[in-house]
Coordinates of C-alpha atoms and ligand atoms in Angstrom, one line a residue:
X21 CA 61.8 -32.8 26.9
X22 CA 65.1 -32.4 25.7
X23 CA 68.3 -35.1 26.1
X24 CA 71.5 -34.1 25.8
X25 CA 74.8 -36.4 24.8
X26 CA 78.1 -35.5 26.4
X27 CA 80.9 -37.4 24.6
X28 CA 84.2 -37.1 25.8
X29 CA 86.4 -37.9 23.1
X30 CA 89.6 -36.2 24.8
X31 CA 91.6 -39.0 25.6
X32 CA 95.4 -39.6 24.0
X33 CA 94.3 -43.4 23.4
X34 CA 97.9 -44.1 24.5
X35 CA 97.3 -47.6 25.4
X36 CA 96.0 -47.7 21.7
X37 CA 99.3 -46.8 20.6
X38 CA 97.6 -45.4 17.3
X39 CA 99.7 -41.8 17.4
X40 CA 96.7 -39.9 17.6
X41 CA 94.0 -39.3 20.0
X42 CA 91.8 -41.9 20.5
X43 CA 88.3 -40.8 19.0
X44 CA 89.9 -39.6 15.9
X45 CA 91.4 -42.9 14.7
X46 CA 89.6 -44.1 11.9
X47 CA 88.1 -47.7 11.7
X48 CA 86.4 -49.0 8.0
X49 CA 87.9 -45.3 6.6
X50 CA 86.1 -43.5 9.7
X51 CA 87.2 -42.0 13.0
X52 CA 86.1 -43.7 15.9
X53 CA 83.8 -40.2 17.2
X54 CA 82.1 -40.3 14.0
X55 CA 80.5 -43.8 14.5
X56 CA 79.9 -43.3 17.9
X57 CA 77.7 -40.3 16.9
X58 CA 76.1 -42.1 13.6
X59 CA 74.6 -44.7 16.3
X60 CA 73.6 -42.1 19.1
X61 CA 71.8 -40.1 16.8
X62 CA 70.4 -43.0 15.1
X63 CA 68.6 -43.8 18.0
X64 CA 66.3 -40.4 17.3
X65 CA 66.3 -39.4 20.9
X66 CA 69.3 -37.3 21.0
X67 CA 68.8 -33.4 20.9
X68 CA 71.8 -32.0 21.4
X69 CA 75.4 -33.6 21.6
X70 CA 78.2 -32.0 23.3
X71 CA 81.4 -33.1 21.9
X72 CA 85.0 -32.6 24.4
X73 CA 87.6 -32.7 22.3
X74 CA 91.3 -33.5 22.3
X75 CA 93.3 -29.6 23.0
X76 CA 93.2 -28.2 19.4
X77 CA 91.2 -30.6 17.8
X78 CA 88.0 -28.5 18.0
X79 CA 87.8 -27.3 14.5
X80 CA 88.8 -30.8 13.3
X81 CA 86.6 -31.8 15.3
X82 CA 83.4 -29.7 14.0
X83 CA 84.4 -30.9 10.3
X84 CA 83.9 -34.0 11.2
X85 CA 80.7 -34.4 12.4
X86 CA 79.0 -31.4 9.9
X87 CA 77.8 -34.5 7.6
X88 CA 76.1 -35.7 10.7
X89 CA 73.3 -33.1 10.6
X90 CA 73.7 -32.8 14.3
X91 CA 71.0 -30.2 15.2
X92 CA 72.9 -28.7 18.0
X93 CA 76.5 -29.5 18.0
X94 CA 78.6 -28.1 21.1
X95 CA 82.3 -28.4 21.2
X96 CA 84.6 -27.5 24.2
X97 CA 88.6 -28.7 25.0
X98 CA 88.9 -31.4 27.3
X99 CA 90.8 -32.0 30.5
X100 CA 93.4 -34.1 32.0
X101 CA 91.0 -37.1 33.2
X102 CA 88.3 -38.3 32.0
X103 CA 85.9 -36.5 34.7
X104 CA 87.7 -33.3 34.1
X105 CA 86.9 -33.3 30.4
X106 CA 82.8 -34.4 31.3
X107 CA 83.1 -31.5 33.8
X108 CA 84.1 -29.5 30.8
X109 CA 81.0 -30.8 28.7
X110 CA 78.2 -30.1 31.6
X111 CA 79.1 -26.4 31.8
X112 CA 78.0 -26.0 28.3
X113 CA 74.7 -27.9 28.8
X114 CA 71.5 -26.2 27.8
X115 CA 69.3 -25.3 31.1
X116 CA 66.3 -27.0 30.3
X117 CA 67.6 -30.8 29.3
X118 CA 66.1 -33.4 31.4
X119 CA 68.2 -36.5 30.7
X120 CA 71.9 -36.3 30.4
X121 CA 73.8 -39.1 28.6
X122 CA 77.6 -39.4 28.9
X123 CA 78.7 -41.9 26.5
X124 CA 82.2 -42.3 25.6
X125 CA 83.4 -41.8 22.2
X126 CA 85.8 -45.6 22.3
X127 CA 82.6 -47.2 22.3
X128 CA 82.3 -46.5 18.9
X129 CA 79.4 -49.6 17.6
X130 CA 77.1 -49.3 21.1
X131 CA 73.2 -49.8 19.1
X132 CA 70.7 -47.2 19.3
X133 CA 68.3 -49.5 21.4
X134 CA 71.2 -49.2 24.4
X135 CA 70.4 -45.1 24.0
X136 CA 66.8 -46.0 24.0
X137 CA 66.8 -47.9 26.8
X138 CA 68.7 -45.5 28.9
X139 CA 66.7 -43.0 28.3
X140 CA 63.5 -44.7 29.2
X141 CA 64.7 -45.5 32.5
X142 CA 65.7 -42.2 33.3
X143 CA 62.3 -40.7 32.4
X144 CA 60.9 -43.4 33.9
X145 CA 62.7 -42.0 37.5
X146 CA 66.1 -43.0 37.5
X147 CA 68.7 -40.8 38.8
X148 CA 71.3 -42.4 37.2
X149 CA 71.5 -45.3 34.6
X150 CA 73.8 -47.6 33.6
X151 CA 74.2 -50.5 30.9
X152 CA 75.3 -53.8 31.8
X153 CA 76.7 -57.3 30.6
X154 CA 77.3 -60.4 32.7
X155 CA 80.9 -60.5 33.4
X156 CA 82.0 -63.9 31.4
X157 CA 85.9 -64.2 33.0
X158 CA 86.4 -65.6 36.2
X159 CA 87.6 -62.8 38.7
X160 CA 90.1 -62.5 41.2
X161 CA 91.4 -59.9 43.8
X162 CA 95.2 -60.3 43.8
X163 CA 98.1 -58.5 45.6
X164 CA 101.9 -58.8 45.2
X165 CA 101.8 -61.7 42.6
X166 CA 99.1 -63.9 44.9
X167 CA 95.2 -64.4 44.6
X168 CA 93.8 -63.2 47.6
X169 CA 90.1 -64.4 47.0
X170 CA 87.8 -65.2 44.0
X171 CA 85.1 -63.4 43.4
X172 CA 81.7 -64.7 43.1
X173 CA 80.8 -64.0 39.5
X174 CA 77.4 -63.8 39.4
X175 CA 77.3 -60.5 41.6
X176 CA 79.8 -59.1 38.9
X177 CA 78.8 -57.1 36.1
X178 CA 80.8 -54.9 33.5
X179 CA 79.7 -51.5 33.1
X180 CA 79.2 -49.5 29.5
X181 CA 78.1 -46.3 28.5
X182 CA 75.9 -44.3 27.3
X183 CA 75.0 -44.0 31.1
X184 CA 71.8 -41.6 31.4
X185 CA 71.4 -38.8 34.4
X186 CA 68.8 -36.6 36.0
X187 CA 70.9 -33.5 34.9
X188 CA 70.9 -32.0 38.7
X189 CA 72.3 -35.0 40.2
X190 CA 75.3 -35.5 37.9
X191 CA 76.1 -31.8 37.8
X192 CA 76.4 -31.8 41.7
X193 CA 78.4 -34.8 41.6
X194 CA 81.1 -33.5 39.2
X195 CA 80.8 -30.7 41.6
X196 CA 81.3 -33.0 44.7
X197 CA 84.4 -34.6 42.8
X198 CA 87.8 -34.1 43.8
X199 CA 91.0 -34.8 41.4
X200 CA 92.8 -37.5 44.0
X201 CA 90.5 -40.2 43.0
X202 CA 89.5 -39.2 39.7
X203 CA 86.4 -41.6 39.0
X204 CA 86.3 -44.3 36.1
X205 CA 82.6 -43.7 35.2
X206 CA 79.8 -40.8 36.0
X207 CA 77.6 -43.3 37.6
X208 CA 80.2 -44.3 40.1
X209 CA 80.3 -40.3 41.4
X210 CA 77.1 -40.7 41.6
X211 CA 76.5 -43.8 43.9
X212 CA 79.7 -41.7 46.3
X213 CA 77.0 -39.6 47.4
X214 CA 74.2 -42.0 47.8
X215 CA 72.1 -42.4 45.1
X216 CA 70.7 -45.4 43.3
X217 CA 71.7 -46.4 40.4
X218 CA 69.7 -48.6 37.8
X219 CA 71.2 -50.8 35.2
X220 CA 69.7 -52.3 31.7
X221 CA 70.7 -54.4 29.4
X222 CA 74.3 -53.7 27.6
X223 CA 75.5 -55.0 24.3
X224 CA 78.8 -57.3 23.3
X225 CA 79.1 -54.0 20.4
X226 CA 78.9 -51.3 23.2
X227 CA 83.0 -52.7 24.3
X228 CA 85.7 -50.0 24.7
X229 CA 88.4 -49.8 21.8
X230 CA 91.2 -49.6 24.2
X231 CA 94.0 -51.7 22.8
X232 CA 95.0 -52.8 19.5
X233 CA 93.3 -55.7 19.0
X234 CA 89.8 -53.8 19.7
X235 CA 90.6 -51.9 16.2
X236 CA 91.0 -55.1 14.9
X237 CA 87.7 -56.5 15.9
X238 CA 85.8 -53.0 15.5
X239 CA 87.5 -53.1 11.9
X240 CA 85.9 -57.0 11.4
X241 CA 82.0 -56.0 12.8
X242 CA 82.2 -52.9 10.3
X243 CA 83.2 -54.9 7.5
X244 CA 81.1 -57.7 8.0
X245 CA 77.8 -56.0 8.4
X246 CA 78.1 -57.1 11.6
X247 CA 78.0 -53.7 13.7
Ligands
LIG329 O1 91.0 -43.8 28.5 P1 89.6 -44.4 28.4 O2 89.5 -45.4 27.4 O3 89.1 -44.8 29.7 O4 88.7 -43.2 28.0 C1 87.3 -43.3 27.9 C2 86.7 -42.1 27.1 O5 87.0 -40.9 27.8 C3 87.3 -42.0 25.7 O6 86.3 -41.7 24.8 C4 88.3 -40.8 25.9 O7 88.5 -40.1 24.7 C5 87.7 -40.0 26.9 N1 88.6 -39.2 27.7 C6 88.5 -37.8 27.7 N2 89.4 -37.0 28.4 C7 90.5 -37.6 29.1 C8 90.6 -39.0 29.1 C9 89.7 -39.8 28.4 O8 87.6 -37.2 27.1 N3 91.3 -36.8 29.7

């Protein structure tokens, strides 16, 4: 049995307004892809990790994570989306993996246990699984400037990574995807052609570093022995 960890870390983190791409902005004197790895790999049921990289940032890249010990470390050049830069990761997938995490280098303090969990429910028969929190804001569907309707909240959940994957599904979804509607998670490409999807338990640390104030609050949990 062999899992595999896809982490696209080629986003330009423009919203983050840090310069740099995302995954490389360091937090408590580290870049945010080298926590993100410290944690998957932490969990101990991780066999090979597949970094996509920001366009010229493979060798930086590859320097990075050598303290890691990552047993087999793949790194390939991203894409324009998201989905095109995961595409980018699949093709260099071992044949014989049976569980396929994608788990996005921004959420840079998700636990181990989340990994564990994820991968237990894909051996356990999943096709595709996703971590989950309660959604804790009251939501609304608005257009033009108006609330349309509120949505009952209790139906709502936000979604995390890592998400787990039967690696024949996932790879024939990416196939399936086209550019016009480039998808905001795997799982979602998934569920477009019909299959199930599962969900377990997220974690508050598991939250994307998107904006400034995420740095901040990444920067607190690391310095307070909190993450
Ligand atoms: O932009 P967003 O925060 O949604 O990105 C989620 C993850 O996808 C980040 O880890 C980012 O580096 C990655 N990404 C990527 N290639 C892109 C865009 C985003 O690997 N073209």
């Amino acid at each position: 049995m062999t899992c595999a960890l896809v982490v696209p870390a080629a986003g330009r983190g423009e919203r983050l307004g840090a310069g740099l791409p995302k995954a490389l902005v360091a937090v408590a004197g580290e870049p945010l892809l080298v926590h993100a790895l410290r944690r998957a790999l932490g969990s101990g049921v991780v066999d090979v990790v597949v970094v996509v990289a920001p366009e010229g940032e493979q060798q930086r890249v590859r320097e990075l994570l050598t303290p890691l010990g990552v047993p087999d470390l793949r790194v390939v050049t991203g894409g324009a989306e998201r989905q095109d830069s995961v595409r980018c990761g699949l093709a260099v997938l071992p044949e014989d993996v049976d569980v396929v995490l994608v788990h996005d280098a921004a959420r840079c303090l998700t636990p181990p246990s989340v990994f564990r969990s994820v991968v237990e429910a894909v051996r356990g028969g999943g096709v595709a699984v996703v971590p989950v929190l309660p959604v804790s804001d009251t939501v609304k569907r608005v257009a033009a400037g108006r609330v349309l309707e509120t949505v009952d909240r209790r139906e709502l959940v936000a979604v995390q990574t890592p998400q787990g994957f039967a690696p024949g599904p996932l790879r024939r979804a990416h196939a399936a995807a086209t550019a016009a509607a480039p998808a905001t998670d795997d799982a979602g490409m998934l569920e477009a052609l019909g299959h199930e999807v599962l969900t377990v338990a997220g974690d508050d640390a598991a939250f994307k570093v998107t904006r400034p104030v995420d740095l901040v609050l990444a920067e607190a949990l690391l310095r307070g022995g909190g993450a």
